[in-house]
PDB file of C-alpha atoms in Angstrom:
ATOM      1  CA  UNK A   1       1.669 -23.331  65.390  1.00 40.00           C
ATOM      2  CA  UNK A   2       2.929 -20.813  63.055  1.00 41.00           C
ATOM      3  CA  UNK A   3       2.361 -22.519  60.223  1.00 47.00           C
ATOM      4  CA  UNK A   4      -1.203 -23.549  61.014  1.00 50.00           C
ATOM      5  CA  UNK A   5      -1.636 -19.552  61.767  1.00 41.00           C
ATOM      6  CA  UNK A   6      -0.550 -18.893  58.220  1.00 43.00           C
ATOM      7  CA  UNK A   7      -3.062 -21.463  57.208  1.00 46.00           C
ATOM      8  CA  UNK A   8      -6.046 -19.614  59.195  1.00 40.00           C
ATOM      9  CA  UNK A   9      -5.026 -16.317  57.893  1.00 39.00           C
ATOM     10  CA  UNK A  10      -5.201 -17.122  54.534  1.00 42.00           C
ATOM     11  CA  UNK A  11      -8.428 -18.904  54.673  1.00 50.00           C
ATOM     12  CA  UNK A  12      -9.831 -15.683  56.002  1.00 43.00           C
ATOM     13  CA  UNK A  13      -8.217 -13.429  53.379  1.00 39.00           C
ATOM     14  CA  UNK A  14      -9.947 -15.744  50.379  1.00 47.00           C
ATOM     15  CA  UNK A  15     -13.162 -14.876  52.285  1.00 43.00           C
ATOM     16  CA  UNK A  16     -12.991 -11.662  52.734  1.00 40.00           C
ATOM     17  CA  UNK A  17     -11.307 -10.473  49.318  1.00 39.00           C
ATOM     18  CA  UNK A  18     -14.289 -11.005  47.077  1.00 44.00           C
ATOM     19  CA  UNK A  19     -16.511  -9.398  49.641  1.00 41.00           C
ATOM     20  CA  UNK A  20     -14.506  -6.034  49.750  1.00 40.00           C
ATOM     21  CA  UNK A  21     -16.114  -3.477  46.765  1.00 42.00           C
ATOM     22  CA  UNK A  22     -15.160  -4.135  43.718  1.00 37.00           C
ATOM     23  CA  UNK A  23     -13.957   0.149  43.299  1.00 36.00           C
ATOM     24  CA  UNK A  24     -11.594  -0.701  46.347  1.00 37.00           C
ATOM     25  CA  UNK A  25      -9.814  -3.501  44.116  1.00 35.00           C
ATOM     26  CA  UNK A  26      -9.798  -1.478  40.662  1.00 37.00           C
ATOM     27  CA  UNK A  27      -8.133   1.662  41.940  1.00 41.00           C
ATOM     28  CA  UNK A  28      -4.757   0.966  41.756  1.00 49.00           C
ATOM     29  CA  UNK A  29      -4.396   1.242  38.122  1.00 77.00           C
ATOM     30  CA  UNK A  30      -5.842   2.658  35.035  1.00 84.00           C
ATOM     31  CA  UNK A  31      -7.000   0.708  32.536  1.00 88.00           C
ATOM     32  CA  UNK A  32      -4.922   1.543  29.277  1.00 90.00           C
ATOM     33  CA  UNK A  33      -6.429   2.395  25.663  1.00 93.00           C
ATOM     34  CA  UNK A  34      -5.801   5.357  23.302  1.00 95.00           C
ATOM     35  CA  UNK A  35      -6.802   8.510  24.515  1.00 94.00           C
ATOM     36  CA  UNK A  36      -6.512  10.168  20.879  1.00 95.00           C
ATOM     37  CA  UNK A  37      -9.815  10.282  19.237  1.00 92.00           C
ATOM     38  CA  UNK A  38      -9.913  12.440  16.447  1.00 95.00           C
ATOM     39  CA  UNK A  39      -7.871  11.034  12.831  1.00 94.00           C
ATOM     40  CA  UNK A  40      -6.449  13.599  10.879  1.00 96.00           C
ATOM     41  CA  UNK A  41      -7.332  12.858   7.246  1.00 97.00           C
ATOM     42  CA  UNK A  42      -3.813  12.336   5.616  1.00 97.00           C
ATOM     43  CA  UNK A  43      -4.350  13.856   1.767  1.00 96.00           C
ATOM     44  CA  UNK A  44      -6.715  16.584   3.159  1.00 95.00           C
ATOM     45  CA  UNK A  45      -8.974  17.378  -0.140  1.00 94.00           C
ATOM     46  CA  UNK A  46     -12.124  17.545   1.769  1.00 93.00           C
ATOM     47  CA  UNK A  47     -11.069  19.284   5.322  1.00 95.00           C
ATOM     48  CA  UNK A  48      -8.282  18.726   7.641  1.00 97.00           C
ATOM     49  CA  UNK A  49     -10.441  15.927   9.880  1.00 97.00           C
ATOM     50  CA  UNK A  50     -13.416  15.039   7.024  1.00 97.00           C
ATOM     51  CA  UNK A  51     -12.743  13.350   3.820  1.00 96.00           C
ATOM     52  CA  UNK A  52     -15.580  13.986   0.955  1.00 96.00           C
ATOM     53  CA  UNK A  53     -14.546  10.643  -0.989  1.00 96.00           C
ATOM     54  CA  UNK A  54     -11.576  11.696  -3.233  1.00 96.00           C
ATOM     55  CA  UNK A  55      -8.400  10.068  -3.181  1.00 97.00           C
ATOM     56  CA  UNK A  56      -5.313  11.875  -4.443  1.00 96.00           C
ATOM     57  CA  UNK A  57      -4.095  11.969  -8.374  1.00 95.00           C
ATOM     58  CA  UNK A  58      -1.966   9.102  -9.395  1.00 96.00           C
ATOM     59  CA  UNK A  59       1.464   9.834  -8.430  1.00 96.00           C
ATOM     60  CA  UNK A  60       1.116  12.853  -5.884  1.00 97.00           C
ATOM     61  CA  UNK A  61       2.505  12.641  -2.339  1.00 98.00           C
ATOM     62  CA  UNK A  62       1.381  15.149  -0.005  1.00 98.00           C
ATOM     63  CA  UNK A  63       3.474  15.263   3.726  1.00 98.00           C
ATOM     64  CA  UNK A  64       1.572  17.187   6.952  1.00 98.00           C
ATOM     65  CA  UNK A  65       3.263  18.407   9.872  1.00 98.00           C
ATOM     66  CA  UNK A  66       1.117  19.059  12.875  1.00 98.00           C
ATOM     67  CA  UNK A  67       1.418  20.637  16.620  1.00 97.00           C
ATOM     68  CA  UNK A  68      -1.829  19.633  18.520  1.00 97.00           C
ATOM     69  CA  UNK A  69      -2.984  20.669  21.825  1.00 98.00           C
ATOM     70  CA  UNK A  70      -5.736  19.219  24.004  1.00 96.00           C
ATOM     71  CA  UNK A  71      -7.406  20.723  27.347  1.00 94.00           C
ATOM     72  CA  UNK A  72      -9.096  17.917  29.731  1.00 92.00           C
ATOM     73  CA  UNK A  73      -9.141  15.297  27.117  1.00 93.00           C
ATOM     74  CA  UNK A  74      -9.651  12.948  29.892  1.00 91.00           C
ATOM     75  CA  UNK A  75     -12.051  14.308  32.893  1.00 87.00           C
ATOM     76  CA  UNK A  76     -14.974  12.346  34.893  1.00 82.00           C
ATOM     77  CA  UNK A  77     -18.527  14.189  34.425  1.00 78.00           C
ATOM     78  CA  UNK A  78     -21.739  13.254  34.096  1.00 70.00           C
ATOM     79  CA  UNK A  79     -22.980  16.048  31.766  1.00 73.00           C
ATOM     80  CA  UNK A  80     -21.507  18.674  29.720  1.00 72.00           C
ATOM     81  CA  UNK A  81     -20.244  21.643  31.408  1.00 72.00           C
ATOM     82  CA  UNK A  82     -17.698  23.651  29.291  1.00 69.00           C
ATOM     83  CA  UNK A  83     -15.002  25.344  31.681  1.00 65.00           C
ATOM     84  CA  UNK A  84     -11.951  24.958  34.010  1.00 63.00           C
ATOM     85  CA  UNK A  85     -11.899  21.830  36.120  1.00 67.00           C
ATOM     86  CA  UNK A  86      -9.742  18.808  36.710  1.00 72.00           C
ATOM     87  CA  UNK A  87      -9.220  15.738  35.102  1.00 85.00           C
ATOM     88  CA  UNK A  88      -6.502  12.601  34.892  1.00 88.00           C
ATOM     89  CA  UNK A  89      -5.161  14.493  31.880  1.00 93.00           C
ATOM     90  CA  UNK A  90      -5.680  17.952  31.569  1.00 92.00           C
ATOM     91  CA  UNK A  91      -3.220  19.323  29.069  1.00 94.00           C
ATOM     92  CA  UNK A  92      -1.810  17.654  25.977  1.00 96.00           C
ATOM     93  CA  UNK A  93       0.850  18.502  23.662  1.00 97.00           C
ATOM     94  CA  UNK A  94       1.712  16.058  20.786  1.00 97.00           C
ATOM     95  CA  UNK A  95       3.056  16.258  16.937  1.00 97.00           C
ATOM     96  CA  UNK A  96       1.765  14.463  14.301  1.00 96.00           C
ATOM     97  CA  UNK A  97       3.388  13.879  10.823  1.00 98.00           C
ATOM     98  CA  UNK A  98       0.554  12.526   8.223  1.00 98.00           C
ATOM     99  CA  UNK A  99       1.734  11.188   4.432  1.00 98.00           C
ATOM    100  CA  UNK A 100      -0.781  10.520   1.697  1.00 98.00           C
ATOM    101  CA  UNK A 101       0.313   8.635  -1.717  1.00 98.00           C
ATOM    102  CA  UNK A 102      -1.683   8.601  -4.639  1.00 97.00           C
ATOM    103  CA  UNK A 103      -0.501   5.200  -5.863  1.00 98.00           C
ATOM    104  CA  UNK A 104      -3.233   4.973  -8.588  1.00 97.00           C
ATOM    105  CA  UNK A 105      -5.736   6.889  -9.945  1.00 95.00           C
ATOM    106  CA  UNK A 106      -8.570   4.877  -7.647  1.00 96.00           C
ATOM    107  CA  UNK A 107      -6.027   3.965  -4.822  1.00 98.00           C
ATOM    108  CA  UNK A 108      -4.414   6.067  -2.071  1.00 98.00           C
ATOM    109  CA  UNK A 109      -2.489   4.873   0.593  1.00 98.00           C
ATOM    110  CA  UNK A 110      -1.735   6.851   3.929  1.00 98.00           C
ATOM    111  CA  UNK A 111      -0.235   6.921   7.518  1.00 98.00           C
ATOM    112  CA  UNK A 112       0.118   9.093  10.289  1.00 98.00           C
ATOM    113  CA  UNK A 113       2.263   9.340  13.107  1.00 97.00           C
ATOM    114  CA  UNK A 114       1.987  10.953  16.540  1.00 97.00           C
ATOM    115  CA  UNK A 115       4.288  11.784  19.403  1.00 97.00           C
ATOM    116  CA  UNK A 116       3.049  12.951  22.511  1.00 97.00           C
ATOM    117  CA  UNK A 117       5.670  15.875  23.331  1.00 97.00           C
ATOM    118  CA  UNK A 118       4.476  16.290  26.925  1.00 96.00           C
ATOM    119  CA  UNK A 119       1.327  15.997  29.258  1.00 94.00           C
ATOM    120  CA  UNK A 120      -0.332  16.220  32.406  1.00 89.00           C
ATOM    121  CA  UNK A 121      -2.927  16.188  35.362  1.00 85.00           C
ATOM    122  CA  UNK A 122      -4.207  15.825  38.549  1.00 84.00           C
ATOM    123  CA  UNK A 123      -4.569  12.118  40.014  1.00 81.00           C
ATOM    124  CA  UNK A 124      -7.346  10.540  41.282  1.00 77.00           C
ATOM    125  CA  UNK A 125      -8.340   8.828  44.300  1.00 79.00           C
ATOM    126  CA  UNK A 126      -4.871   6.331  44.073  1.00 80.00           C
ATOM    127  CA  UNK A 127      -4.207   6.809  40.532  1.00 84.00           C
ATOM    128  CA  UNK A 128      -1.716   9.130  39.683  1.00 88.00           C
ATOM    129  CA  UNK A 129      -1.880  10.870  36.079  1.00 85.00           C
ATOM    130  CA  UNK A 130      -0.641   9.410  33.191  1.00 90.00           C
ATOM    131  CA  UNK A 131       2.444  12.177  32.425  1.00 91.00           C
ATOM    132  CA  UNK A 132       5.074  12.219  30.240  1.00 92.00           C
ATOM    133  CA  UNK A 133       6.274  11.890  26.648  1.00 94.00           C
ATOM    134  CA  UNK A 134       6.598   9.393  23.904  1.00 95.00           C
ATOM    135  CA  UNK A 135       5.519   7.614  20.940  1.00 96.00           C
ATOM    136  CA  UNK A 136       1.327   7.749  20.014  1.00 96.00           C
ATOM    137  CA  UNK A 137       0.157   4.762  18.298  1.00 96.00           C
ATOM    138  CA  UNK A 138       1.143   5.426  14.435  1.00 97.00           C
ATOM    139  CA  UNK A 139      -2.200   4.446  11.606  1.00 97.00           C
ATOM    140  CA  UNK A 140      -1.882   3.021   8.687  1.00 98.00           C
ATOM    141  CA  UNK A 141      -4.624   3.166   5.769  1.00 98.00           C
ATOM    142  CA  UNK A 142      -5.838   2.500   2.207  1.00 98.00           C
ATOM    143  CA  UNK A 143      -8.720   4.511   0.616  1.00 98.00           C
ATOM    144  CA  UNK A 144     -10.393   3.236  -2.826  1.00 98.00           C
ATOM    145  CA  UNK A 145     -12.251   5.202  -5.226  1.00 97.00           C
ATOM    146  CA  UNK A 146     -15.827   3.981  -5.989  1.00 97.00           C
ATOM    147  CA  UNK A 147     -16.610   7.396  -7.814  1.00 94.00           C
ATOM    148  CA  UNK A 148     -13.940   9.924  -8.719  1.00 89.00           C
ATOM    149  CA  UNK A 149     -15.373  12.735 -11.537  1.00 90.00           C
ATOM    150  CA  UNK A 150     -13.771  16.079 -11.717  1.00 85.00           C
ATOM    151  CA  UNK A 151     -16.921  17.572 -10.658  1.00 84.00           C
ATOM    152  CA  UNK A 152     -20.490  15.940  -8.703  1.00 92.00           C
ATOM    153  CA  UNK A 153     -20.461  13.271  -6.361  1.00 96.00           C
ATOM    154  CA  UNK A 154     -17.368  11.431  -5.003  1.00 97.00           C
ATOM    155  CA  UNK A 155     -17.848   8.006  -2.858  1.00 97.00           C
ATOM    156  CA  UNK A 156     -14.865   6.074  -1.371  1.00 98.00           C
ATOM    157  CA  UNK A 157     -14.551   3.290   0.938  1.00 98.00           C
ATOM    158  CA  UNK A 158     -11.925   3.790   3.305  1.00 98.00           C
ATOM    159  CA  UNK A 159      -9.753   1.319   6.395  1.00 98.00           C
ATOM    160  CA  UNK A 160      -7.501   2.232   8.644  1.00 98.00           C
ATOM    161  CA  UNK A 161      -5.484   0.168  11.061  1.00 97.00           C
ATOM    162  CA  UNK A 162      -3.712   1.059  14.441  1.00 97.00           C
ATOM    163  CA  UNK A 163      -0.502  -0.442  14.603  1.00 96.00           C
ATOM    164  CA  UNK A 164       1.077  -2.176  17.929  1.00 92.00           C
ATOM    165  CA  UNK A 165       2.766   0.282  18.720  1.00 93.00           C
ATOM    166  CA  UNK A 166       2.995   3.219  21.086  1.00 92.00           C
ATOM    167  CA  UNK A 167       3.034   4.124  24.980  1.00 93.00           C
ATOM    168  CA  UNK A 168       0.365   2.142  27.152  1.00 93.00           C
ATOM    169  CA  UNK A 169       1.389   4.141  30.008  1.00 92.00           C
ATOM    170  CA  UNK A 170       0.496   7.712  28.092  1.00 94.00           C
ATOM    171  CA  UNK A 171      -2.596   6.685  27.223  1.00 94.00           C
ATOM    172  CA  UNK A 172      -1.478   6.752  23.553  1.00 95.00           C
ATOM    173  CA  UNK A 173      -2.483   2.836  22.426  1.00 94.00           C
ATOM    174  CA  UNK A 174      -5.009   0.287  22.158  1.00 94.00           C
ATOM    175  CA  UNK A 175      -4.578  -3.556  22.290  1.00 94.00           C
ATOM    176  CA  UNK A 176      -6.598  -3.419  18.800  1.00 95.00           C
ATOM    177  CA  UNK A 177      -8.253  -0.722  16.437  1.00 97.00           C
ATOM    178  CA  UNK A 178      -9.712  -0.754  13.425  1.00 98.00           C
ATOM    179  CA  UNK A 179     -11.876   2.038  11.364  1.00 98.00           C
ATOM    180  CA  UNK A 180     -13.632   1.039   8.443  1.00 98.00           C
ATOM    181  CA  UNK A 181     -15.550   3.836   6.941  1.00 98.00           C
ATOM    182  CA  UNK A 182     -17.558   5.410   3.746  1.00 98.00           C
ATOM    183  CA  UNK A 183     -17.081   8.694   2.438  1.00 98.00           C
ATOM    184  CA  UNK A 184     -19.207  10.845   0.344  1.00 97.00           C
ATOM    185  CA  UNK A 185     -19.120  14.169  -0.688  1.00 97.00           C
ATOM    186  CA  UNK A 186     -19.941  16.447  -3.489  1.00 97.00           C
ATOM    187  CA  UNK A 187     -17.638  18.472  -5.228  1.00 94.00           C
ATOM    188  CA  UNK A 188     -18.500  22.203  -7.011  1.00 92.00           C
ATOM    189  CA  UNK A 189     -16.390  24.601  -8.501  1.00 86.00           C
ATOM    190  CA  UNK A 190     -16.231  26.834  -5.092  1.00 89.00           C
ATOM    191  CA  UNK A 191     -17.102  24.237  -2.796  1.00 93.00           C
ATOM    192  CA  UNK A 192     -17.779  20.882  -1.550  1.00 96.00           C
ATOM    193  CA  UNK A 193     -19.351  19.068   1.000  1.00 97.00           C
ATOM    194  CA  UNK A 194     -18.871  15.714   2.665  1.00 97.00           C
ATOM    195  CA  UNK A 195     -19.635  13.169   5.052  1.00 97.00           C
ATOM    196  CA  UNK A 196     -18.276  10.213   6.078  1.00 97.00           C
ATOM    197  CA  UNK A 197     -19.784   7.247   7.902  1.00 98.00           C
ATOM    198  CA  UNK A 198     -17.775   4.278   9.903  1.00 98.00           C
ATOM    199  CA  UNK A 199     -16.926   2.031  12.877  1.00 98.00           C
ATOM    200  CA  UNK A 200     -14.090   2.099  15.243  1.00 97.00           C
ATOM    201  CA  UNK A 201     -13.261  -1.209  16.355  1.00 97.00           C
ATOM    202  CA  UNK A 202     -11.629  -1.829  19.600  1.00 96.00           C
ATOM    203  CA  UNK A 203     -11.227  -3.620  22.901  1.00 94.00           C
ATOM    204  CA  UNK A 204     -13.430  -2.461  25.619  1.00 94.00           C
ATOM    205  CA  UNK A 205     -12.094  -0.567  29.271  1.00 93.00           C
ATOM    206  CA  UNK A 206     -14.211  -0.069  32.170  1.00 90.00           C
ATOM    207  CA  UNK A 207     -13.270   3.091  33.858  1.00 86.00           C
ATOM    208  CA  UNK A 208     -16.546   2.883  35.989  1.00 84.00           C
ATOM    209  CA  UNK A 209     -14.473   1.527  39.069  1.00 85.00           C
ATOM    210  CA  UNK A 210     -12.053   4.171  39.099  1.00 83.00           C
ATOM    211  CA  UNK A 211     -14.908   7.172  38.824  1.00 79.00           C
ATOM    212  CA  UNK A 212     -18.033   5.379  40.362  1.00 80.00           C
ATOM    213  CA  UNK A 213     -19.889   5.726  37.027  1.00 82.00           C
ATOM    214  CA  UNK A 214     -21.212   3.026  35.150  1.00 84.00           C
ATOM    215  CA  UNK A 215     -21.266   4.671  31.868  1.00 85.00           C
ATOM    216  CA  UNK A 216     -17.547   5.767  32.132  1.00 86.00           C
ATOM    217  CA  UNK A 217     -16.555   2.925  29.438  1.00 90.00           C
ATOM    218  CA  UNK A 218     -14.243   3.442  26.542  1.00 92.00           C
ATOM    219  CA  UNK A 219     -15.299   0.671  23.531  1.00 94.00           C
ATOM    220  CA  UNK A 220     -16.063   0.114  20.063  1.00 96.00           C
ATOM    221  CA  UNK A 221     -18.322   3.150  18.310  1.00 96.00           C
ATOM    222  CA  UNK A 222     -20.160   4.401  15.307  1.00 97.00           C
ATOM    223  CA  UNK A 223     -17.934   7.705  14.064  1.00 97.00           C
ATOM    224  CA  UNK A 224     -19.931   9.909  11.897  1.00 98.00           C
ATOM    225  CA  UNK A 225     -19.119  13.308   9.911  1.00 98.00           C
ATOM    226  CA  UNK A 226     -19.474  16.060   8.139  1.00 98.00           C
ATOM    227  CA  UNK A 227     -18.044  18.573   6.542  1.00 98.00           C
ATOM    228  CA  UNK A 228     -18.513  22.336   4.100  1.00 97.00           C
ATOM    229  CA  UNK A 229     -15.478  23.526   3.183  1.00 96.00           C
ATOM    230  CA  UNK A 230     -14.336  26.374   0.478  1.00 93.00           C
ATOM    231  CA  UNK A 231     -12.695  26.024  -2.661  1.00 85.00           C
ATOM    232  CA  UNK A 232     -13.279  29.577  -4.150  1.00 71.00           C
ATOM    233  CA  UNK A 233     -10.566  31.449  -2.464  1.00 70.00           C
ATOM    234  CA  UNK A 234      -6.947  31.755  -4.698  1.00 75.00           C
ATOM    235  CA  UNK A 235      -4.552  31.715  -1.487  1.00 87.00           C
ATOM    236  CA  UNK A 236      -7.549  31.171   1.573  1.00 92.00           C
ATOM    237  CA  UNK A 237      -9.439  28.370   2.095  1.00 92.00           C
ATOM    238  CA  UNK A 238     -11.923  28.039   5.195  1.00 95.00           C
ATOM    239  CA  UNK A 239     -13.480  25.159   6.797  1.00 97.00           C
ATOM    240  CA  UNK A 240     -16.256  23.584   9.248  1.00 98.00           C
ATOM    241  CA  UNK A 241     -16.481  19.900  10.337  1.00 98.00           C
ATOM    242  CA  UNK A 242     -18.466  18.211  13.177  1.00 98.00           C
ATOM    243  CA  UNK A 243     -17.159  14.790  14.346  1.00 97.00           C
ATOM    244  CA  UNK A 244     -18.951  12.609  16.393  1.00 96.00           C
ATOM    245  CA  UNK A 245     -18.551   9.289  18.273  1.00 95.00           C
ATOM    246  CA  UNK A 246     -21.589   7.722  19.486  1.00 95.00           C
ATOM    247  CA  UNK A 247     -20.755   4.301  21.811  1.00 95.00           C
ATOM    248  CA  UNK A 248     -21.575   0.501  20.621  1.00 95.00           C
ATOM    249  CA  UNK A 249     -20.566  -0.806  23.870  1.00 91.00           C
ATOM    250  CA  UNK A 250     -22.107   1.758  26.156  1.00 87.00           C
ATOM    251  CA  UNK A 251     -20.578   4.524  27.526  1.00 87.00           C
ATOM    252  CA  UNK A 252     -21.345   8.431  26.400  1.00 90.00           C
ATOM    253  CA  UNK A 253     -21.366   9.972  23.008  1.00 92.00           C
ATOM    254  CA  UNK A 254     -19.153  12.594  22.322  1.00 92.00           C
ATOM    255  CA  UNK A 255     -18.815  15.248  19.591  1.00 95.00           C
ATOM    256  CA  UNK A 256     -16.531  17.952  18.323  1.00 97.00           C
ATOM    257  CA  UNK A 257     -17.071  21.178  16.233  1.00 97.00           C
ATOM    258  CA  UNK A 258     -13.819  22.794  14.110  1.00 98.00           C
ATOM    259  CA  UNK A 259     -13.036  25.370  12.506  1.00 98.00           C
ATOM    260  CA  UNK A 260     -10.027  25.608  10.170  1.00 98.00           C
ATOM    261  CA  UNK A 261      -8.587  27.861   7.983  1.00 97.00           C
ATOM    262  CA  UNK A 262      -5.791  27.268   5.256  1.00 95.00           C
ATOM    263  CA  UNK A 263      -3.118  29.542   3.338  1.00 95.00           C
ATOM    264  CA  UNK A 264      -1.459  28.715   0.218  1.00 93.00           C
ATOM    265  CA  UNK A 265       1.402  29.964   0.688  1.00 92.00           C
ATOM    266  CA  UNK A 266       3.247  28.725  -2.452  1.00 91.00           C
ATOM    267  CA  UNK A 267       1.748  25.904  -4.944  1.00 87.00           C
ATOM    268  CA  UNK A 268       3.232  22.859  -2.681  1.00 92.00           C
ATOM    269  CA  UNK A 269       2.828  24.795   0.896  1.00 95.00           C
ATOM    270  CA  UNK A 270       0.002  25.008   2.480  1.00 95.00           C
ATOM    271  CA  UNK A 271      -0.381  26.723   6.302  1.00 97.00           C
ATOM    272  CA  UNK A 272      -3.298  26.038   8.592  1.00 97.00           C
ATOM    273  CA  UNK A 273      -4.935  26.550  11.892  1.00 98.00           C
ATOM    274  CA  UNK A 274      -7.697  24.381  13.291  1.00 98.00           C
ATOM    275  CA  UNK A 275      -9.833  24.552  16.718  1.00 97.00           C
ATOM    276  CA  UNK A 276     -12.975  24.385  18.264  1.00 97.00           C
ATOM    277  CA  UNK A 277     -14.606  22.942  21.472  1.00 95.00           C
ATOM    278  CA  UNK A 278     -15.800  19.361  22.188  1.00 93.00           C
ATOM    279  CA  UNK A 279     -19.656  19.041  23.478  1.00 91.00           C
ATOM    280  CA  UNK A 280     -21.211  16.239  25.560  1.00 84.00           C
ATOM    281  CA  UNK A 281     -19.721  14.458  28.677  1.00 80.00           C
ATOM    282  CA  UNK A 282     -17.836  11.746  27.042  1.00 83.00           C
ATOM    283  CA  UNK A 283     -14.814  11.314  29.455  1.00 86.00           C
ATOM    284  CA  UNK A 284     -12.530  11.070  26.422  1.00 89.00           C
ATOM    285  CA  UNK A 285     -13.716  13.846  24.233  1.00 92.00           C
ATOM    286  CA  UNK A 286     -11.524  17.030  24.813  1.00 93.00           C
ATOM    287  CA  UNK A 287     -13.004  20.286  26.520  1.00 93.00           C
ATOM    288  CA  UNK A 288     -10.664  22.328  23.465  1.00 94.00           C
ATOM    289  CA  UNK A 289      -8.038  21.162  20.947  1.00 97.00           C
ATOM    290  CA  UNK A 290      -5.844  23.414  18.696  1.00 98.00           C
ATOM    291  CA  UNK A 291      -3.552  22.313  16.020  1.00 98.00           C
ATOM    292  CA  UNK A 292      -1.587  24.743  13.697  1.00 98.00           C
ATOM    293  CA  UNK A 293       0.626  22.848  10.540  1.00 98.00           C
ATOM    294  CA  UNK A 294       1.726  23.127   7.477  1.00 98.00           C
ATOM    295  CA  UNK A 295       1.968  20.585   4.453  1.00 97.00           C
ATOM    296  CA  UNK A 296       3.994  19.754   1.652  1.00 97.00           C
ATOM    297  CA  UNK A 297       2.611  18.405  -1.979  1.00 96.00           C
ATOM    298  CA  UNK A 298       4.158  17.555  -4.842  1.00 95.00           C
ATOM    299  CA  UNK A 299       1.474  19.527  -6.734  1.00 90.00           C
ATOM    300  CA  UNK A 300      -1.557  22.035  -6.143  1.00 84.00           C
ATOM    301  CA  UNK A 301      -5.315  20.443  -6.352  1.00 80.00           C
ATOM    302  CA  UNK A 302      -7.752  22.877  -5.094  1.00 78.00           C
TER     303      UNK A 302
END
C-alpha cells in the first residue's frame, strides 16, 4: 500500500509542477552574469572610460590603480527615478588595477583586473543579496592602429575578452564576453575628441521571474561613446564622457554621464577623480559610481 501511495503522489506532483507559475519556480536563485558594466580604458590617452583611437608609443607601459564605488548598481524599476531606494545590490566597493603595453608602434596590448572589496543589499522576495568579497572577472585586450598621426584623426579597431574567471556568486562573471569595438577620435593641440562604437557579446539571463518584468533581461548589446577631453592644461587635465548600452536581446538601455579630472603630479604620476550619475531604468546601470586612482607611466604623452 505504501508503495502504491508513493506511486499516486508522484503522479500528482508531475501534474501539478508545470501548472504552478513559472515566478514561483524561478525565485530561489539568481541568475548569475557580471554586474560590472563600464571598462576602464587601460592606456587612458583619450579619457579614463573613452578611447579616441590611439594606442600607446612603442615601448611604454603605463600601470592604473583604481578604488570604485557603485550605489544601486542592481535595482528593479520600470523608469528612471534618480534617488534613495532599494535594490539586490545597493553599495559596491571594488579595486581595479589596469596595464597598457605599447608593444609596437600600431599594437597595444592591455588587461585589467578587478576585486570586489565588499558589497551589499536588501533581498528580494526569497533571494537573498549577493554580498561579499572576491575576485571580478579580469579582461584581456589588443588594440591596432588603423591611423596613428601626431595630430588629425586617429581610428583603431579594438577586442577585448573576459576571462573565466571570477565570483559567480558576487555577480562579478559571465559564462562568455566579448567586446569588439572601433574607435575614432580627433586629436588637436589642446584637445581631442572621440568616440567609440562596439558590441558586447554575451550569454543571455532572464531576471523577469524574479521581478515580474519582462524586460528585466541582461544580454548581448550595442555599447556606444563619446568623449571631449583637454589637453591644454600643464599639470590639469579635465574630462566628459557619455557611455551607453542599448540591448540586442531586449531588455532596457542604459547610459552613464562622467566627469573626470586628472593631475600630473610628476611626469610618470598621474592622480584622478571620476563620477557622475547613470540615467534610464536599466536594472544594471548604477544610480552613482565614483572612482579616484592614480597611474604610473614609463613616460609623459599629453
Amino acid at each position: 500500500m505504501s508503495s502504491r501511495l508513493a506511486c499516486v503522489l508522484l503522479s500528482a506532483l508531475s501534474v501539478l509542477v508545470p501548472l504552478l507559475p513559472s515566478s514561483a519556480l524561478a525565485q530561489s536563485s539568481l541568475p548569475t552574469f557580471n554586474l560590472e558594466r563600464l571598462e576602464l580604458d587601460p592606456a587612458a590617452l583619450g579619457s579614463l572610460v573613452v578611447s579616441t583611437g590611439r594606442v600607446l608609443p612603442q615601448g611604454m607601459v603605463r600601470v592604473g590603480v583604481q578604488g570604485h564605488y557603485e550605489y544601486l548598481p542592481l535595482h528593479f524599476q520600470t523608469r528612471w527615478e534618480p534617488g534613495g531606494g532599494m535594490g539586490l545590490v545597493e553599495n559596491r566597493f571594488s579595486a581595479d588595477v589596469t596595464i597598457a603595453v605599447g608593444v609596437l608602434s600600431w599594437l597595444q596590448l592591455d588587461a585589467e583586473v578587478p576585486y570586489i572589496l565588499g558589497q551589499g543589499g536588501s533581498g528580494h522576495r526569497d533571494v537573498p543579496a549577493p554580498e561579499g568579497s572576491g575576485m571580478g572577472a579580469p579582461w584581456v585586450g589588443a588594440r591596432v592602429a588603423i591611423l596613428n598621426p601626431d595630430t588629425g584623426f586617429h581610428l583603431a579597431a579594438d577586442v577585448s575578452t573576459q576571462l573565466p574567471l571570477g565570483s559567480k556568486a558576487l555577480l562579478a562573471r559571465d559564462e562568455y564576453a566579448v567586446h569588439p569595438s572601433l574607435q575614432l577620435g580627433y586629436l588637436a593641440d589642446g584637445w581631442q575628441v572621440g568616440g567609440q562604437a562596439g558590441v558586447l557579446l554575451r550569454e543571455k539571463r532572464d531576471l523577469g521571474p524574479l521581478s515580474d518584468e519582462k524586460k528585466d533581461l541582461i544580454g548581448s548589446e550595442l555599447r556606444l561613446a563619446a568623449t571631449v577631453t583637454s589637453r591644454a592644461g600643464e599639470l590639469t587635465r579635465g574630462e566628459v564622457s557619455v557611455v551607453t548600452g542599448i540591448p540586442l536581446q531586449g531588455g532596457r538601455a542604459g547610459a552613464e554621464l562622467l566627469v573626470a579630472i586628472r593631475r600630473h603630479a610628476t611626469s610618470w604620476l598621474d592622480l584622478y577623480v571620476l563620477g557622475g550619475p547613470g540615467v534610464g531604468a536599466g536594472m544594471d546601470t548604477p544610480t552613482f559610481r565614483f572612482i579616484a586612482g592614480a597611474s604610473f607611466a614609463t613616460s609623459h604623452v599629453d
